[in-house]
Coordinates of C-alpha atoms in Angstrom, one line a residue:
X9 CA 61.0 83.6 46.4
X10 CA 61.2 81.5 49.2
X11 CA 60.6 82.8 52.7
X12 CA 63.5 82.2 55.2
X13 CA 61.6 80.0 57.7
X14 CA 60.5 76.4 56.6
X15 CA 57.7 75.7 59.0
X16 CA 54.6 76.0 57.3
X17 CA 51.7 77.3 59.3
X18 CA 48.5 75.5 57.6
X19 CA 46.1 72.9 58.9
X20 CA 46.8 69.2 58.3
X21 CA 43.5 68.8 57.7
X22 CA 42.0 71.2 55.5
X23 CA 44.9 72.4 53.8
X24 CA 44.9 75.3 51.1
X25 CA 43.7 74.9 47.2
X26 CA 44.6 76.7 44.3
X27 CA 41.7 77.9 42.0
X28 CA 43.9 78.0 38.8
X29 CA 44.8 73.8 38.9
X30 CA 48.4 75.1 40.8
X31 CA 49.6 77.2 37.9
X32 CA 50.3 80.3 40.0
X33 CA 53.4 81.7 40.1
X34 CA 55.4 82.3 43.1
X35 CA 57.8 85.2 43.4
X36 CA 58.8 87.6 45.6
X37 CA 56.2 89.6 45.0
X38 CA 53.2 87.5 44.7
X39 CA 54.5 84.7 47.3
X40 CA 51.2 85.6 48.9
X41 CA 49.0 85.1 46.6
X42 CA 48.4 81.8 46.6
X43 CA 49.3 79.7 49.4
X44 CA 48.6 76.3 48.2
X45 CA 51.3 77.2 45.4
X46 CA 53.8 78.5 47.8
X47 CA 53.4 75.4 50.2
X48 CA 53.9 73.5 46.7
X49 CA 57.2 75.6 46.0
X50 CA 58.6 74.4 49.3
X51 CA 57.4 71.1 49.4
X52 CA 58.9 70.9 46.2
X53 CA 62.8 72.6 47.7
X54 CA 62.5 69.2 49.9
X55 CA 60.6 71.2 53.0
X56 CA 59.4 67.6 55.1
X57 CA 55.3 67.2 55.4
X58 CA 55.9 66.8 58.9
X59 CA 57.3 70.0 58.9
X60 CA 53.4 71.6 58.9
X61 CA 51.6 72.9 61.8
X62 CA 48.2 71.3 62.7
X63 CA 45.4 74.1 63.6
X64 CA 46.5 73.1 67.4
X65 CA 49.8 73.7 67.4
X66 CA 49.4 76.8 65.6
X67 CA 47.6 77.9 68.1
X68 CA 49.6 76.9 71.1
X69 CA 52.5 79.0 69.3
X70 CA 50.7 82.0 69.1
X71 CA 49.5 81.6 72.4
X72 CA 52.9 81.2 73.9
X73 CA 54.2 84.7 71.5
X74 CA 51.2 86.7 72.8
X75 CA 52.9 85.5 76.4
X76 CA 56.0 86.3 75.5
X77 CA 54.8 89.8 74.1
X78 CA 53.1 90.2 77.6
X79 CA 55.6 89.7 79.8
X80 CA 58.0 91.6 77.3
X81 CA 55.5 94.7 78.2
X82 CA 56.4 97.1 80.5
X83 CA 54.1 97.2 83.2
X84 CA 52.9 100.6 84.7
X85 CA 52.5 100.9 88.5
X86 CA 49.2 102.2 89.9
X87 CA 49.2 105.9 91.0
X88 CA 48.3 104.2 94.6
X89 CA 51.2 101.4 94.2
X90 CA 53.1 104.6 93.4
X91 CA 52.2 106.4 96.2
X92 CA 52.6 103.2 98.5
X93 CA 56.4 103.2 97.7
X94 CA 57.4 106.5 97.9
X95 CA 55.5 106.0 101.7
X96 CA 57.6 102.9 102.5
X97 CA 60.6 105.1 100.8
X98 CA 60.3 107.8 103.2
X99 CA 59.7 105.7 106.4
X100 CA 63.0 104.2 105.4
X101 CA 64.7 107.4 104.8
X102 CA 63.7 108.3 107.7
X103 CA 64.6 105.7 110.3
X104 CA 66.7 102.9 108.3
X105 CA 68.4 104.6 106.1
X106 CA 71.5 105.5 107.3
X107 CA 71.1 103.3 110.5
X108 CA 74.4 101.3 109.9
X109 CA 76.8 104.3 109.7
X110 CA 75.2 105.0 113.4
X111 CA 76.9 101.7 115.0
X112 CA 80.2 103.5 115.3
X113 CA 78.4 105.4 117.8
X114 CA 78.0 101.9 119.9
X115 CA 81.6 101.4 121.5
X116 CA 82.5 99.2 118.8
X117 CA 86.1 97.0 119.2
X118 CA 89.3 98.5 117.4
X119 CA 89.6 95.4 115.9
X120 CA 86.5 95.9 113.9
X121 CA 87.7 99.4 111.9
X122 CA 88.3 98.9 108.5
X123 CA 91.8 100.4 108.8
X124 CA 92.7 98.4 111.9
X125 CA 95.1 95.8 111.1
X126 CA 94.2 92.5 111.8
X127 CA 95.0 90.9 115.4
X128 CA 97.3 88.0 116.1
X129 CA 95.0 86.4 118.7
X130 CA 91.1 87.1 119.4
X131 CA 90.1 90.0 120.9
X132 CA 88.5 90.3 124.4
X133 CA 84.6 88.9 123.5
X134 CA 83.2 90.8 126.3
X135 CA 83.5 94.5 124.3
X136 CA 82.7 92.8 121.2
X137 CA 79.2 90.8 122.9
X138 CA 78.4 94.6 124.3
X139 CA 78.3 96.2 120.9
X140 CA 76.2 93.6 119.0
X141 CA 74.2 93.7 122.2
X142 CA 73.7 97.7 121.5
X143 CA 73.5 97.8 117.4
X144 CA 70.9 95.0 117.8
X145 CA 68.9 96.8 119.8
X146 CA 69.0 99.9 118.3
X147 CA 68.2 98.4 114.9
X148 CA 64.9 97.0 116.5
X149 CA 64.1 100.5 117.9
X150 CA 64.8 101.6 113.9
X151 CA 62.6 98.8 112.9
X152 CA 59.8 100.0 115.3
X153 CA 60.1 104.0 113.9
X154 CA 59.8 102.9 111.1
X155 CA 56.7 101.1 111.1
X156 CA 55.2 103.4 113.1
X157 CA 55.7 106.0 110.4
X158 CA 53.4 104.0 108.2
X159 CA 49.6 105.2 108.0
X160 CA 48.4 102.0 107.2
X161 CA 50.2 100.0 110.3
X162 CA 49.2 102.8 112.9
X163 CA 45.5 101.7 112.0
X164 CA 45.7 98.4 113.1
X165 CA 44.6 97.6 116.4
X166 CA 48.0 97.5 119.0
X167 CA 47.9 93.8 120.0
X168 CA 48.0 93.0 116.0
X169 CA 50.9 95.7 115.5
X170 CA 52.9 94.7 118.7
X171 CA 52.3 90.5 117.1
X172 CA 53.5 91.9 114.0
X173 CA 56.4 93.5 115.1
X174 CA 57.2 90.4 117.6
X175 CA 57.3 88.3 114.3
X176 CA 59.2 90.9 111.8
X177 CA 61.4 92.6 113.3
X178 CA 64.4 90.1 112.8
X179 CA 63.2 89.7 109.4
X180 CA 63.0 93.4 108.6
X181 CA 66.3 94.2 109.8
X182 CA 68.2 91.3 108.0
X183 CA 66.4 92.3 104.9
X184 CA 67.6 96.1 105.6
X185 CA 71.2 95.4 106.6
X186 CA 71.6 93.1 103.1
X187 CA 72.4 96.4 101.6
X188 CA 75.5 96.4 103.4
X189 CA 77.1 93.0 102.4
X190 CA 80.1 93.0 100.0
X191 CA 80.1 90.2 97.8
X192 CA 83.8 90.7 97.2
X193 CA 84.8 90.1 100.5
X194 CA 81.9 88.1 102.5
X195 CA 81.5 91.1 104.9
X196 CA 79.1 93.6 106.7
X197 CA 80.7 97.2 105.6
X198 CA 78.6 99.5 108.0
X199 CA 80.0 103.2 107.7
X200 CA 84.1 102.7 108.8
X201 CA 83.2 99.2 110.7
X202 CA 83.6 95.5 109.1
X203 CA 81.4 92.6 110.4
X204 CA 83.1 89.0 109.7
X205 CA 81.8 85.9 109.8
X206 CA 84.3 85.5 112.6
X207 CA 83.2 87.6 115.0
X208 CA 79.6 86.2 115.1
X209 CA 81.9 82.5 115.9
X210 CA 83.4 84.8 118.3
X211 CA 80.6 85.7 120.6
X212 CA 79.0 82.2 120.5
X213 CA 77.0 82.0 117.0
X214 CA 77.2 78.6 116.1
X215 CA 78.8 78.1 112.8
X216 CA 76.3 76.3 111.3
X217 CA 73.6 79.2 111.6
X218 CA 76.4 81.3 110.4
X219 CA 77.1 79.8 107.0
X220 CA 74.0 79.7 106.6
X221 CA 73.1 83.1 106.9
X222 CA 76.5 84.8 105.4
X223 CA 74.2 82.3 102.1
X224 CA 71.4 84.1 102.2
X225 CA 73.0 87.3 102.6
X226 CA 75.1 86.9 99.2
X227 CA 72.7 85.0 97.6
X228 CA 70.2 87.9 97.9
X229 CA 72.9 90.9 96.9
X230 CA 73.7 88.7 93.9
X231 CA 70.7 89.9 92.9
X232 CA 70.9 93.6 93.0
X233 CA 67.8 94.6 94.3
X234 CA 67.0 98.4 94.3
X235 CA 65.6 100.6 97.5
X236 CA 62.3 100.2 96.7
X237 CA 62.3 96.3 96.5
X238 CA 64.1 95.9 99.4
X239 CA 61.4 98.2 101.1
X240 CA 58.1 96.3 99.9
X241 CA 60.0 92.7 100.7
X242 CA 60.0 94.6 104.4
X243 CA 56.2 95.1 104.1
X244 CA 55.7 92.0 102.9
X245 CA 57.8 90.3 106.3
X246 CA 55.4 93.2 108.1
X247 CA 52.5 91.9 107.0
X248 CA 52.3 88.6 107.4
X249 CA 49.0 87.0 108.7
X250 CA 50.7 84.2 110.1
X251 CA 51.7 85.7 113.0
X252 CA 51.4 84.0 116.2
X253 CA 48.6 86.7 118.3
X254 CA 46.9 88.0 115.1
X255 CA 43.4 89.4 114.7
X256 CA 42.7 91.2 111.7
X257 CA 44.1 88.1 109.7
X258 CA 41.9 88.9 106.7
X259 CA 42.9 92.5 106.2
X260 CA 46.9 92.1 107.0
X261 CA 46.4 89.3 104.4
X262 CA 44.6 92.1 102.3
X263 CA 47.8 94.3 103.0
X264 CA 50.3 92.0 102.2
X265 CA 49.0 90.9 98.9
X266 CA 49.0 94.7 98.1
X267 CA 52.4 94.6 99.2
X268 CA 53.2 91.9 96.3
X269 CA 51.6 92.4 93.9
X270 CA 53.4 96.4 94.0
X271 CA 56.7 94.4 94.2
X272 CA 55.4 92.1 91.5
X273 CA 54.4 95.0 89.1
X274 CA 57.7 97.2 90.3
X275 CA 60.0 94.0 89.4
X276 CA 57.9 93.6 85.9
X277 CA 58.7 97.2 85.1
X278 CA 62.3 96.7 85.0
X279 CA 63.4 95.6 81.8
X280 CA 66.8 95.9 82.8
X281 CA 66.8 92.8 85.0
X282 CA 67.1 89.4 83.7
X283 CA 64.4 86.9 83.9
X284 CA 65.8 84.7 86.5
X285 CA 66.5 87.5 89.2
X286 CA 64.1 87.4 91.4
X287 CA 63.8 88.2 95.2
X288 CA 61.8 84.9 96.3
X289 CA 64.0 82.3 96.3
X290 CA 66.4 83.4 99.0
X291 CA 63.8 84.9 101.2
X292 CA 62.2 81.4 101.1
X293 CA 65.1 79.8 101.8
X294 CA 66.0 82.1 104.7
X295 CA 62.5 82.2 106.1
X296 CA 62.1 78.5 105.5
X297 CA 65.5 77.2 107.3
X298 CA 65.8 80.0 110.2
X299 CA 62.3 82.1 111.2
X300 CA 60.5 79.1 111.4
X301 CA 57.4 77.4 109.6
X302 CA 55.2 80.6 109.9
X303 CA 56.8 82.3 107.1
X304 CA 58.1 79.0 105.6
X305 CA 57.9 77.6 102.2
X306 CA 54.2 76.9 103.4
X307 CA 53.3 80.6 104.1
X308 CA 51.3 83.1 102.6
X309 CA 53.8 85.2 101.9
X310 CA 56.1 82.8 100.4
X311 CA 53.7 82.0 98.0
X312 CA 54.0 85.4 96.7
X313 CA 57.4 86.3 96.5
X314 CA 57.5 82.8 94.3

């Protein structure tokens, strides 16, 4: 019988030949038994010549199915890129975690509670410039605990991890506080408070810078990142070599590519997640347009996450 595909696999070239003068016969249960009668068969059911695979094409298909097989693959993290995450994990726990629930603590505005209705005319910016004032700050201090809680950042010498933390901290908590953005309504929901895009207008944020940053926000939630990927794209803003003051540029390089290639591998692992979700192209654009050229398209890092 005829098989159900009508591509022929066989080389132009060489081409098979029957040792009984093409008087096989071709049935279901002998179809492979003589494949110069079976290409006969289906040249003969009108399949085209041109239809046939030369011995290079056939070879660039299978190449491209053993990819596809590859990529298909699960891939198993290290016991050390294992152990790396659960670090980076903990260090969150531990000082980022639950830092947004805290900012009620920081004499936020009425106007920013969830259940507060909202007002007819702005509110007073001076309480509202206070509070960002405070939550900023005491993010950064987060940011700094939390670092410091890493083995592997505590052994660098202190002018590269004071550089380091000059150059990420911004980074780090932007990437942190994405876990709080709602796609449904464009806001910040930290603990019972609600950031708007109006209230950074309100204390002087051009609008511009804004926009730009409520993008990156949603286009990075849109892609549902779990804890630990949002933790190793921290590292990986850690870690940059670029940094303005650095030292030890080969081993942060070193650390950042270990960084990656855990994320890589972690990403890989989650069959779940469609092909086209995949944390570097916000990051680039964010880091591109608004940290400057260090972490830029350019950059080390960027490279990576692409």
């Amino acid at each position: 019988m005829l098989p159900k595909r009508s591509r022929r696999t066989v080389s132009k070239s060489i081409g098979p030949t029957c040792p009984f003068a093409g008087s096989c016969e071709v049935s279901k249960t002998q179809r492979r038994h003589c494949p110069a009668c079976r290409l006969q068969k289906c040249l003969d059911a009108g399949m085209r010549k041109d239809m046939i695979l030369s011995a290079e094409a056939l070879a660039l298909r299978r190449a491209k199915q053993a990819q596809r097989r590859a990529q298909q693959t699960p891939v198993q993290l290290s016991k050390e890129q294992e152990e790396l995450i659960r670090t980076l994990l903990g260090a969150h726990t531990r000082h980022m975690g639950t830092m947004f629930e805290q900012f009620v603590q920081f004499r936020p505005p009425a106007h920013l509670f969830i259940h507060h209705q909202p007002l007819p005319t702005l509110a007073p910016v001076l309480p509202l410039v206070t509070h960002f004032a405070d939550i900023n700050t005491f993010m950064v201090l987060q940011v700094i605990k939390f670092t410091k809680d890493l083995p592997v950042f505590r052994s660098l010498p202190i002018e590269d991890q004071i550089s380091l933390l000059k150059g990420a901290a911004v980074e780090i908590c932007h990437i942190v506080l994405n876990t709080t953005f709602c796609l449904q309504t464009q806001n910040f929901l930290c603990g019972p408070l609600r950031y708007t895009i109006e209230d950074g207008a309100h204390v002087g944020f051009q609008v511009e810078f804004l926009e730009l940053l409520f993008h990156f926000h949603g286009t990075l939630r849109k892609l549902q990142l779990q804890e630990p990927e949002y933790v190793l794209l921290a590292a990986m803003a850690l870690f940059s070599p670029d940094r303005p003051g650095v030292t030890q540029r080969d081993e942060i390089d070193q650390l950042q590519e270990e960084m990656a290639l855990t994320l890589q591998s972690y990403i890989k692992g989650q069959q779940r997640r469609p092909r086209d979700r995949s944390p570097g192209t916000p990051w680039i654009h964010w880091s591109g347009k608004m940290l400057g050229p260090k972490i830029g398209p350019g950059s080390k890092g960027a490279q990576w996450l692409q």
